[in-house]
Short mmCIF file of C-alpha atoms in Angstrom, two decimals:
data_model
loop_
_atom_site.label_atom_id
_atom_site.label_comp_id
_atom_site.label_asym_id
_atom_site.label_seq_id
_atom_site.Cartn_x
_atom_site.Cartn_y
_atom_site.Cartn_z
CA MET V 20 6.03 -20.39 -13.77
CA PRO V 21 7.55 -19.73 -10.26
CA ILE V 22 8.83 -16.41 -8.86
CA ARG V 23 11.07 -15.15 -7.41
CA TYR V 24 12.22 -11.77 -5.06
CA LEU V 25 15.20 -9.87 -6.02
CA HIS V 26 15.48 -6.38 -4.81
CA THR V 27 14.27 -3.18 -4.39
CA MET V 28 15.27 -0.22 -5.94
CA VAL V 29 15.78 3.39 -4.68
CA ARG V 30 17.00 6.35 -6.54
CA VAL V 31 19.00 8.47 -4.14
CA LYS V 32 20.67 12.21 -4.18
CA ASP V 33 23.64 11.85 -2.33
CA LEU V 34 24.99 8.81 -2.06
CA ASP V 35 27.58 8.45 1.35
CA ALA V 36 24.19 10.12 3.12
CA THR V 37 22.73 6.95 2.01
CA MET V 38 24.16 4.41 3.06
CA ASN V 39 25.55 5.64 6.25
CA PHE V 40 21.95 5.92 6.76
CA PHE V 41 21.16 2.16 5.60
CA LYS V 42 23.97 1.24 7.89
CA LEU V 43 22.48 2.85 11.39
CA LEU V 44 19.73 0.05 10.40
CA GLY V 45 22.57 -2.43 10.04
CA LEU V 46 22.34 -2.76 6.65
CA ASN V 47 25.86 -3.49 4.62
CA GLU V 48 27.23 -3.49 1.07
CA THR V 49 26.92 -6.74 -0.85
CA ARG V 50 27.60 -5.36 -4.58
CA ARG V 51 27.95 -2.78 -5.97
CA ILE V 52 28.59 -1.73 -9.77
CA ASP V 53 29.75 1.46 -11.30
CA ASN V 54 28.98 2.18 -14.55
CA ASP V 55 31.20 4.72 -16.40
CA ALA V 56 29.29 4.48 -19.83
CA GLY V 57 25.74 5.24 -17.73
CA ARG V 58 28.11 7.60 -15.17
CA PHE V 59 25.66 5.46 -12.26
CA SER V 60 26.25 3.45 -9.34
CA LEU V 61 24.01 0.39 -7.94
CA VAL V 62 24.97 -0.45 -4.51
CA PHE V 63 22.92 -3.08 -3.01
CA MET V 64 23.04 -3.04 1.00
CA ALA V 65 21.31 -6.19 3.66
CA PRO V 66 21.34 -7.65 6.46
CA GLU V 67 23.55 -9.80 7.58
CA GLY V 68 23.21 -13.37 6.68
CA GLN V 69 20.19 -11.79 4.62
CA GLU V 70 22.10 -10.58 0.93
CA GLU V 71 19.36 -12.23 -0.76
CA CYS V 72 17.05 -9.75 0.15
CA PRO V 73 19.09 -6.43 -0.81
CA VAL V 74 17.81 -2.30 -1.23
CA GLU V 75 19.20 -1.61 -4.73
CA LEU V 76 20.82 2.24 -4.08
CA THR V 77 20.75 3.85 -7.31
CA TYR V 78 23.21 6.97 -8.07
CA ASN V 79 23.05 9.14 -10.66
CA TRP V 80 26.64 10.66 -10.84
CA ASP V 81 25.24 13.75 -12.27
CA GLY V 82 22.68 13.94 -9.77
CA ASP V 83 18.51 13.69 -10.24
CA GLU V 84 16.91 17.39 -10.04
CA GLY V 85 13.50 15.42 -9.34
CA LEU V 86 15.31 13.74 -5.99
CA PRO V 87 14.06 14.64 -2.92
CA SER V 88 11.01 14.34 -3.28
CA ASP V 89 7.87 13.17 -1.25
CA SER V 90 8.80 9.63 -2.69
CA ARG V 91 5.00 7.91 -1.23
CA HIS V 92 4.10 6.37 -4.55
CA PHE V 93 6.56 3.96 -3.67
CA GLY V 94 5.39 3.28 0.13
CA HIS V 95 8.05 1.51 2.23
CA LEU V 96 10.63 -0.86 3.30
CA ALA V 97 9.72 -2.15 5.94
CA TYR V 98 13.03 -4.10 8.56
CA ARG V 99 12.16 -6.16 11.53
CA VAL V 100 14.22 -5.35 15.37
CA PRO V 101 15.28 -7.37 18.22
CA ASN V 102 14.49 -4.01 20.38
CA ILE V 103 12.85 -0.98 18.58
CA TYR V 104 13.09 1.41 21.08
CA ASP V 105 16.89 0.64 20.78
CA MET V 106 17.10 1.14 17.01
CA CYS V 107 14.92 4.48 17.26
CA GLN V 108 17.38 5.74 20.03
CA LYS V 109 20.44 4.72 17.77
CA LEU V 110 18.59 6.77 15.01
CA MET V 111 17.96 9.64 16.92
CA ASP V 112 21.38 9.79 18.36
CA ALA V 113 22.17 10.19 14.67
CA GLY V 114 20.16 12.61 13.74
CA VAL V 115 17.60 10.64 12.22
CA THR V 116 13.45 12.05 12.42
CA ILE V 117 11.37 9.68 14.29
CA ASN V 118 8.81 10.40 11.72
CA ARG V 119 6.20 7.92 13.60
CA PRO V 120 7.40 6.35 17.40
CA PRO V 121 6.77 3.54 18.77
CA ARG V 122 4.03 4.11 21.14
CA ASP V 123 2.54 0.80 21.04
CA GLY V 124 6.29 -0.89 21.33
CA HIS V 125 5.62 -2.48 17.78
CA MET V 126 5.82 -0.46 14.85
CA ALA V 127 8.17 2.62 14.12
CA PHE V 128 8.79 4.76 10.78
CA VAL V 129 11.76 6.97 9.80
CA ARG V 130 12.68 7.95 6.26
CA SER V 131 15.44 7.63 4.31
CA PRO V 132 17.98 10.72 2.99
CA ASP V 133 15.80 10.65 -0.04
CA ASN V 134 12.65 10.23 1.79
CA VAL V 135 12.35 6.70 1.56
CA SER V 136 9.77 5.54 4.05
CA ILE V 137 11.03 2.62 6.67
CA GLU V 138 8.90 0.78 8.62
CA LEU V 139 10.34 -0.35 11.79
CA LEU V 140 8.91 -3.79 13.39
CA GLN V 141 9.52 -5.01 16.96
CA GLU V 142 10.35 -9.02 17.11
CA GLY V 143 8.15 -11.29 18.24
CA ASP V 144 5.65 -9.37 20.61
CA ALA V 145 5.31 -5.51 21.30
CA LEU V 146 7.43 -3.95 23.64
CA PRO V 147 5.82 -2.66 27.04
CA PRO V 148 4.92 1.20 26.46
CA ALA V 149 7.72 3.22 27.45
CA GLU V 150 9.06 6.73 27.63
CA PRO V 151 9.53 8.86 25.74
CA TRP V 152 8.26 7.05 22.81
CA ALA V 153 4.62 6.47 24.75
CA SER V 154 3.93 10.28 24.70
CA MET V 155 6.25 11.38 21.79
CA GLU V 156 3.80 12.80 18.90
CA ASN V 157 4.05 12.32 15.48
CA THR V 158 6.47 14.40 13.16
CA GLY V 159 5.89 14.85 9.32
CA HIS V 160 4.34 11.84 7.84
CA TRP V 161 5.57 8.23 6.39
#
């Protein structure tokens, strides 16, 4: 019996802030379910042309006191980007901390407003090392 990937779900505390973070990465809202009886919203976001691979943001209207926790039990979401330096600069300019800078021109890690770890990978070969990334220290953990 073959299986098919559907989505990755993460719980979020601030839906607008989290959606804005994923929009910075290039994801768009593809579907939304607002459940009045259950008092929650499910927002699916995916890169353009990859709508079959969404992240599901689960938002409980009455709050979720457990968030944001470390979330390291979750692992991470990974996205390939055309230029890792440009993406990291865009995120930094928007106030996002680069937890693991792309010193190698290949890989970086950031965290969403809900503390979900996001891995960014350079498409194709690694870019040549460049400043300020090459000498930038890690911040926190990923």
